[in-house]
mmCIF file of C-alpha atoms in Angstrom:
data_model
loop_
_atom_site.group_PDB
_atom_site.id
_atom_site.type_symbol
_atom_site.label_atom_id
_atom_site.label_comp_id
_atom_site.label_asym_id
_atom_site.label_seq_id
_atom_site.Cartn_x
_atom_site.Cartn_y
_atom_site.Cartn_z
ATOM 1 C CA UNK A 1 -4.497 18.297 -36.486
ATOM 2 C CA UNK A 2 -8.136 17.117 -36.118
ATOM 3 C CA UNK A 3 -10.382 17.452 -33.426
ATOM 4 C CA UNK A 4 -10.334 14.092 -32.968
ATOM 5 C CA UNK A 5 -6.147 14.072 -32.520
ATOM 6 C CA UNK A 6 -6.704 17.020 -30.798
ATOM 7 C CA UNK A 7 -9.322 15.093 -28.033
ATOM 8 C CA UNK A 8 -6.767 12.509 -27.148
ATOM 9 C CA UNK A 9 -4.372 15.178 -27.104
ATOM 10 C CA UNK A 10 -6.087 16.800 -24.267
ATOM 11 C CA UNK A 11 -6.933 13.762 -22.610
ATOM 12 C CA UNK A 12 -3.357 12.418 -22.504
ATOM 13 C CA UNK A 13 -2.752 15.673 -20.943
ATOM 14 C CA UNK A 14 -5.384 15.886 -18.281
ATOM 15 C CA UNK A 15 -4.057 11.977 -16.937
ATOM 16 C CA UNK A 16 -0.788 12.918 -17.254
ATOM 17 C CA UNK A 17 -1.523 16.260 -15.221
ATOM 18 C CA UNK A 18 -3.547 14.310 -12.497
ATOM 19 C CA UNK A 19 -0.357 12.079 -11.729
ATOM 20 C CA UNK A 20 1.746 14.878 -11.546
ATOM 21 C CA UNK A 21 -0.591 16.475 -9.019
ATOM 22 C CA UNK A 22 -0.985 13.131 -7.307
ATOM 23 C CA UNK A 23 2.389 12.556 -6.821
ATOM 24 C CA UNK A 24 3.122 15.869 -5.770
ATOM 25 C CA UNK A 25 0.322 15.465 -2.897
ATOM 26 C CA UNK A 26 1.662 12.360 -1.913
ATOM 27 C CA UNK A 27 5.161 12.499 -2.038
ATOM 28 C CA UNK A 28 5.611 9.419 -4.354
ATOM 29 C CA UNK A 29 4.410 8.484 -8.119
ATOM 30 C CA UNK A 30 2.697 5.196 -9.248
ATOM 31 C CA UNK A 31 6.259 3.661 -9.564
ATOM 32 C CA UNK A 32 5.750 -0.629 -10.601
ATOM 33 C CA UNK A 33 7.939 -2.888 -8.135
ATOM 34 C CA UNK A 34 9.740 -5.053 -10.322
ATOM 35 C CA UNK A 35 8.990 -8.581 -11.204
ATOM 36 C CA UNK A 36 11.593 -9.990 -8.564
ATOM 37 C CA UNK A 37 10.059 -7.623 -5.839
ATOM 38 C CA UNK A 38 6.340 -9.108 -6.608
ATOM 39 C CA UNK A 39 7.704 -12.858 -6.416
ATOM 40 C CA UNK A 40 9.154 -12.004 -2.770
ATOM 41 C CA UNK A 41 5.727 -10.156 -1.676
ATOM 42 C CA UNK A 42 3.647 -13.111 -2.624
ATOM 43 C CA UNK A 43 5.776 -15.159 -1.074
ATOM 44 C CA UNK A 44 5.822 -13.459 2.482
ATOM 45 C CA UNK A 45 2.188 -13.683 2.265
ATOM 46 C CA UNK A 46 2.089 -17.245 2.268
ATOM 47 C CA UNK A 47 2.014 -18.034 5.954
ATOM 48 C CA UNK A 48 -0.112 -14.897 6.958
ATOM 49 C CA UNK A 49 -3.515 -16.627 7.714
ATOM 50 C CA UNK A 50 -6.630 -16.110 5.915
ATOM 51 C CA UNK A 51 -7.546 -12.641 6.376
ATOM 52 C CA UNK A 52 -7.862 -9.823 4.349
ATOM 53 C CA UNK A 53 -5.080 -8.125 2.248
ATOM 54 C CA UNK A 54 -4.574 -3.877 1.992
ATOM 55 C CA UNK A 55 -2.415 -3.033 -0.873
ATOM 56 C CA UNK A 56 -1.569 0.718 0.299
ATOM 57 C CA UNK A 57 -0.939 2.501 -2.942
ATOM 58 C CA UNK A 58 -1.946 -0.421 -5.218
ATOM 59 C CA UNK A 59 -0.582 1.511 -8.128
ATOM 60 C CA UNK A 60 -1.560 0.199 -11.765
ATOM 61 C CA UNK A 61 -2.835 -2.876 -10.323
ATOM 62 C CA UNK A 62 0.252 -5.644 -10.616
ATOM 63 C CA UNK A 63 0.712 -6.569 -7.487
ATOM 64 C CA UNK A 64 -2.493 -6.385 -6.092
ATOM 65 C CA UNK A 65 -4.343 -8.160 -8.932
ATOM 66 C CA UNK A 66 -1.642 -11.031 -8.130
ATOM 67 C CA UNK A 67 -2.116 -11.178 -4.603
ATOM 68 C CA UNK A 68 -6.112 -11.936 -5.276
ATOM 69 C CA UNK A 69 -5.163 -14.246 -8.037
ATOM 70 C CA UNK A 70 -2.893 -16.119 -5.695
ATOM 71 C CA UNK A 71 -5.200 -15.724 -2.332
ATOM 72 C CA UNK A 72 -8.741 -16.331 -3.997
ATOM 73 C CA UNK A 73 -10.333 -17.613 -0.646
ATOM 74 C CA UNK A 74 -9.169 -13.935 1.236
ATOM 75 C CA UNK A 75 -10.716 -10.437 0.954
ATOM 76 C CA UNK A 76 -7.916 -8.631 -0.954
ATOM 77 C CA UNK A 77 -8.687 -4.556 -1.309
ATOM 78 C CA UNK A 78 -6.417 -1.778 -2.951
ATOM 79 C CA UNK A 79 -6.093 1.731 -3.004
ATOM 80 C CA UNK A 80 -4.809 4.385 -5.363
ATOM 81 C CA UNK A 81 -4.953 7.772 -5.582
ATOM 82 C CA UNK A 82 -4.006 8.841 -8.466
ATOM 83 C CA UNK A 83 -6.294 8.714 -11.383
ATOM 84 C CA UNK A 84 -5.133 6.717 -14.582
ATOM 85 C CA UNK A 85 -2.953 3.714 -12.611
ATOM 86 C CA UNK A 86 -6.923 3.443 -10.786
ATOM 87 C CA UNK A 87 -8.122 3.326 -13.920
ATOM 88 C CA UNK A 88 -6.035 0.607 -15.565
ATOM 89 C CA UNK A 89 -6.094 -1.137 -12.236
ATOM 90 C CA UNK A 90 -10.035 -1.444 -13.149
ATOM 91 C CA UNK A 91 -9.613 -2.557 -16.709
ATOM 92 C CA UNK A 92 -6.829 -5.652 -15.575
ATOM 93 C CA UNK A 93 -9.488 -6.662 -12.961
ATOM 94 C CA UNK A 94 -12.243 -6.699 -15.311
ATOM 95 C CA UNK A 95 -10.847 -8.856 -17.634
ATOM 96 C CA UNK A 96 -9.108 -10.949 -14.799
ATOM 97 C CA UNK A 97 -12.442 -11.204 -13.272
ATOM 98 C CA UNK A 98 -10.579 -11.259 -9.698
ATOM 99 C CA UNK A 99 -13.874 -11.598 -7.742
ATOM 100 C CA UNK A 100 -11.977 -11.196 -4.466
ATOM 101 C CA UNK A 101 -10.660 -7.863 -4.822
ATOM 102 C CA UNK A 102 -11.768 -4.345 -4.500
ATOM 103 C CA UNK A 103 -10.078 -1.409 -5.799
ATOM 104 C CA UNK A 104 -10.828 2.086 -4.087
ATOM 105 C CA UNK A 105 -9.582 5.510 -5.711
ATOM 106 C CA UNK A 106 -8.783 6.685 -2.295
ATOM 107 C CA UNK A 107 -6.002 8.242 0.094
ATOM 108 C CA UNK A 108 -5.339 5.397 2.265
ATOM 109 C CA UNK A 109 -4.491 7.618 4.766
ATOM 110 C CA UNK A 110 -7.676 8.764 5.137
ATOM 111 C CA UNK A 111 -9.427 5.103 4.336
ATOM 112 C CA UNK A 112 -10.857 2.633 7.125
ATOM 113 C CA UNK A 113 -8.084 0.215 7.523
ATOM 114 C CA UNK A 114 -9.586 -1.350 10.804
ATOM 115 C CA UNK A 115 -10.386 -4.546 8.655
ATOM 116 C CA UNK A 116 -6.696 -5.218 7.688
ATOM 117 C CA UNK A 117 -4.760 -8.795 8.415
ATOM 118 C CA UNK A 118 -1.861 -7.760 6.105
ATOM 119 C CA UNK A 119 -0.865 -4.546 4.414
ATOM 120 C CA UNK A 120 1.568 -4.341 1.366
ATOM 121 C CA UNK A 121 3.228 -1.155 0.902
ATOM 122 C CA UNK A 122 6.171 0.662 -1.472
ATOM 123 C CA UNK A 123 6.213 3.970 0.117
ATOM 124 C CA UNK A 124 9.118 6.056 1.104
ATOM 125 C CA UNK A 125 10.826 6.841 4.288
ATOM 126 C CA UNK A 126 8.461 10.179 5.426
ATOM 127 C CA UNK A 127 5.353 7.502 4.479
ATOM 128 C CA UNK A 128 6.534 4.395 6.420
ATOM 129 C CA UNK A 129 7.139 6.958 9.254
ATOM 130 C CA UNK A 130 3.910 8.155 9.201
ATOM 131 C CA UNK A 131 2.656 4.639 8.684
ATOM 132 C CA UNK A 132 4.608 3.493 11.867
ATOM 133 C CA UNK A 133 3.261 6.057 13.997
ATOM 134 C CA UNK A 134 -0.646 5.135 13.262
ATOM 135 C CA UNK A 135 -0.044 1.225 14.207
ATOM 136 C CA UNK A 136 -0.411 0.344 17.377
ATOM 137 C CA UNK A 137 -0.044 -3.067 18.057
ATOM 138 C CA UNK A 138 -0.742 -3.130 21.331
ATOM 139 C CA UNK A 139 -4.300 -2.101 21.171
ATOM 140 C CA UNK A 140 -5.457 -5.257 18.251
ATOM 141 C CA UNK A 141 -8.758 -5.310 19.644
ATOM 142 C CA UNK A 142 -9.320 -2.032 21.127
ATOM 143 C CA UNK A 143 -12.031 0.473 20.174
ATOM 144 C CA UNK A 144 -11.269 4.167 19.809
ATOM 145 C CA UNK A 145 -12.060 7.489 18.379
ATOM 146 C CA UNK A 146 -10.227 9.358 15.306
ATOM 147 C CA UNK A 147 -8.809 12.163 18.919
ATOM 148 C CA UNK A 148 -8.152 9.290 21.114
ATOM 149 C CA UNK A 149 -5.670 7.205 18.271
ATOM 150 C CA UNK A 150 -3.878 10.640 16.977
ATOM 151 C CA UNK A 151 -3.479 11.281 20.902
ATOM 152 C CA UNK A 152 -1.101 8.350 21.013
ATOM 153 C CA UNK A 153 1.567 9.625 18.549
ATOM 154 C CA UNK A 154 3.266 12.804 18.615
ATOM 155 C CA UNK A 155 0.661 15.071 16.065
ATOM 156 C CA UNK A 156 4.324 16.861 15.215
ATOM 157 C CA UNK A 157 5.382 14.638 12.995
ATOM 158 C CA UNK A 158 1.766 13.685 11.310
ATOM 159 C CA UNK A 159 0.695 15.961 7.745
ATOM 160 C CA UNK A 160 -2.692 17.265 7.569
ATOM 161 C CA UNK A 161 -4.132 14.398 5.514
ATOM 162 C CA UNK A 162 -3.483 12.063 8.716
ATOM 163 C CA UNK A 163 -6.273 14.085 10.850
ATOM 164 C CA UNK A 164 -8.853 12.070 8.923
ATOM 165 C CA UNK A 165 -7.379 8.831 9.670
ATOM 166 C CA UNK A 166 -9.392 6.162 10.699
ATOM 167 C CA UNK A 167 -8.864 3.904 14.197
ATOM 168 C CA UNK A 168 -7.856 0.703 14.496
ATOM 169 C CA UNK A 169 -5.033 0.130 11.664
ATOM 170 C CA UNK A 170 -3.328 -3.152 13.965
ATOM 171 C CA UNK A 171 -3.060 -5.882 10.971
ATOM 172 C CA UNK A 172 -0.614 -8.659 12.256
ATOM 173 C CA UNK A 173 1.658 -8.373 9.463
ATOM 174 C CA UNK A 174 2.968 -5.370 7.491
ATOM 175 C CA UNK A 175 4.835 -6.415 4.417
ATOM 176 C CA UNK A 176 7.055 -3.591 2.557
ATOM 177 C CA UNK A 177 9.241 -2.976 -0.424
ATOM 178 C CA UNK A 178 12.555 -1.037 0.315
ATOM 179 C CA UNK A 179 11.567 0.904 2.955
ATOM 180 C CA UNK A 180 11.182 0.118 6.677
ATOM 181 C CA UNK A 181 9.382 0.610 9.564
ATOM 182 C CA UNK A 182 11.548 2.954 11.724
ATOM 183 C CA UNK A 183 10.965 1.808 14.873
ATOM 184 C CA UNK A 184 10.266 -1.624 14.603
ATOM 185 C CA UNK A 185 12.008 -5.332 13.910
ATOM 186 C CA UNK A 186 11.755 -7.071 11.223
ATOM 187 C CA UNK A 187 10.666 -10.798 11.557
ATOM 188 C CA UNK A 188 11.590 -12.031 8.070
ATOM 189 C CA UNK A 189 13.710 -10.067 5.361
ATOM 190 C CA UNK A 190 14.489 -11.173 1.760
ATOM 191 C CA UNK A 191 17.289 -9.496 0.096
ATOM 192 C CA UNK A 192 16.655 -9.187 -3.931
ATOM 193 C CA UNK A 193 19.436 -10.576 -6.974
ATOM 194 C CA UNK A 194 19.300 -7.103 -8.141
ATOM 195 C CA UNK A 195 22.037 -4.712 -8.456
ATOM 196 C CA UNK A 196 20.873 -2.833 -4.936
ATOM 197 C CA UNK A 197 20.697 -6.015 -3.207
ATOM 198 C CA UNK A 198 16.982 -4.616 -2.570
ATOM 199 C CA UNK A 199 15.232 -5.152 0.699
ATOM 200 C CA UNK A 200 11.468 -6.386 1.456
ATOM 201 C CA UNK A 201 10.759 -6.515 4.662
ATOM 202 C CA UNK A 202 8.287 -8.093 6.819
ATOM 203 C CA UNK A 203 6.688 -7.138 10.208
ATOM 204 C CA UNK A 204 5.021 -9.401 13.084
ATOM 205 C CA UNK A 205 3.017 -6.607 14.916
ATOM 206 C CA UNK A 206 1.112 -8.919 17.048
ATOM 207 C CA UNK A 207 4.673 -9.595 19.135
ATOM 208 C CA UNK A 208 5.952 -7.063 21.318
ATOM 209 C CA UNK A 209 9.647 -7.857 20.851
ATOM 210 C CA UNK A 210 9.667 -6.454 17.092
ATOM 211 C CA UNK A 211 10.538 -2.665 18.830
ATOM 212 C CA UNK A 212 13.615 -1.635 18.350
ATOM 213 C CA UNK A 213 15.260 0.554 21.287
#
């Protein structure tokens, strides 16, 4: 084997290594929606006003890139964690040239979400419950501290990583593949043609009545 086989070798390794260690941190891998799921996100975002778009776990960049494609006039941002979906994230937006969209290599738990209209999510249950604990759409326009928003939701059932979250995550909509919010409505939900009869789900946080109980 040459050193040059050898290189790639290692460097195969090391990305595969840093989604393994990703995912394990997380509690989900870099898993694609499939193409039906994308059609029904982009869809639900079509009567969400003009503001901007968080992709929460933007993954290798398919459905994000889409969304700023399809919303050119709105701010559309994405994060990602894990190290090579970032990366090839990067690459498709380069030669897109999607000048309406930011990609962060960041936790999004730990990321200023304050500026969110709409987030876009394909999490898992433990996530969307930790998701659904840091919204609080009864304070849209308040102000607060990182103590004073944790105070709010029982700290029991938030991880370490969520002590660094940032105030003010109230977007008006919260659109989601699979998985629900546990404690809240629905306002609109599309069932896929798939074999699972899939869910997306989307959430009107700026109306009181979406609690459920």
């Amino acid at each position: 084997m040459s050193l040059f086989e050898i290189g790639i070798l290692l460097i195969t390794l090391f990305l595969a290594m840093t989604i393994v260690w990703t995912t394990m941190r997380v509690g989900i891998s870099p898993m694609p929606s499939s193409e039906k799921a994308y059609r029904a996100m982009l869809k639900l975002t079509e009567d969400t006003g003009d503001g901007p778009i968080y992709d929460l776990g933007s993954g290798w960049g398919t459905l994000v890139i889409r969304m700023a494609i399809k919303h050119p006039k709105r701010k559309v941002i994405g994060y990602e964690l894990s190290l090579l979906p970032y990366l090839i994230s990067l690459l498709i937006k380069s030669v897109t040239r999607v000048n309406n969209l930011t990609l962060y290599r960041q936790d999004f738990m730990k990321a200023d979400l304050s500026g969110a209209s709409v987030l876009l999510c394909y999490l898992y249950p433990d996530g969307m419950s930790k998701l659904d604990l840091l919204i609080d759409a009864q304070s849209k326009k308040a102000s607060c501290t990182s103590t004073s928003c944790l105070s709010k939701v029982n700290a029991n059932h938030l991880s370490s990583d969520t002590a660094h979250f940032h105030c003010g995550c109230n977007p008006d909509f919260v659109i989601s593949n699979n998985f629900a919010l546990p404690s809240r409505k629905a306002e609109k939900e599309i069932r896929l043609d798939d074999l699972y009869r899939s869910p997306i789900f989307r959430y009107k946080l700026d109306q009181s009545v979406n609690r459920l109980g």
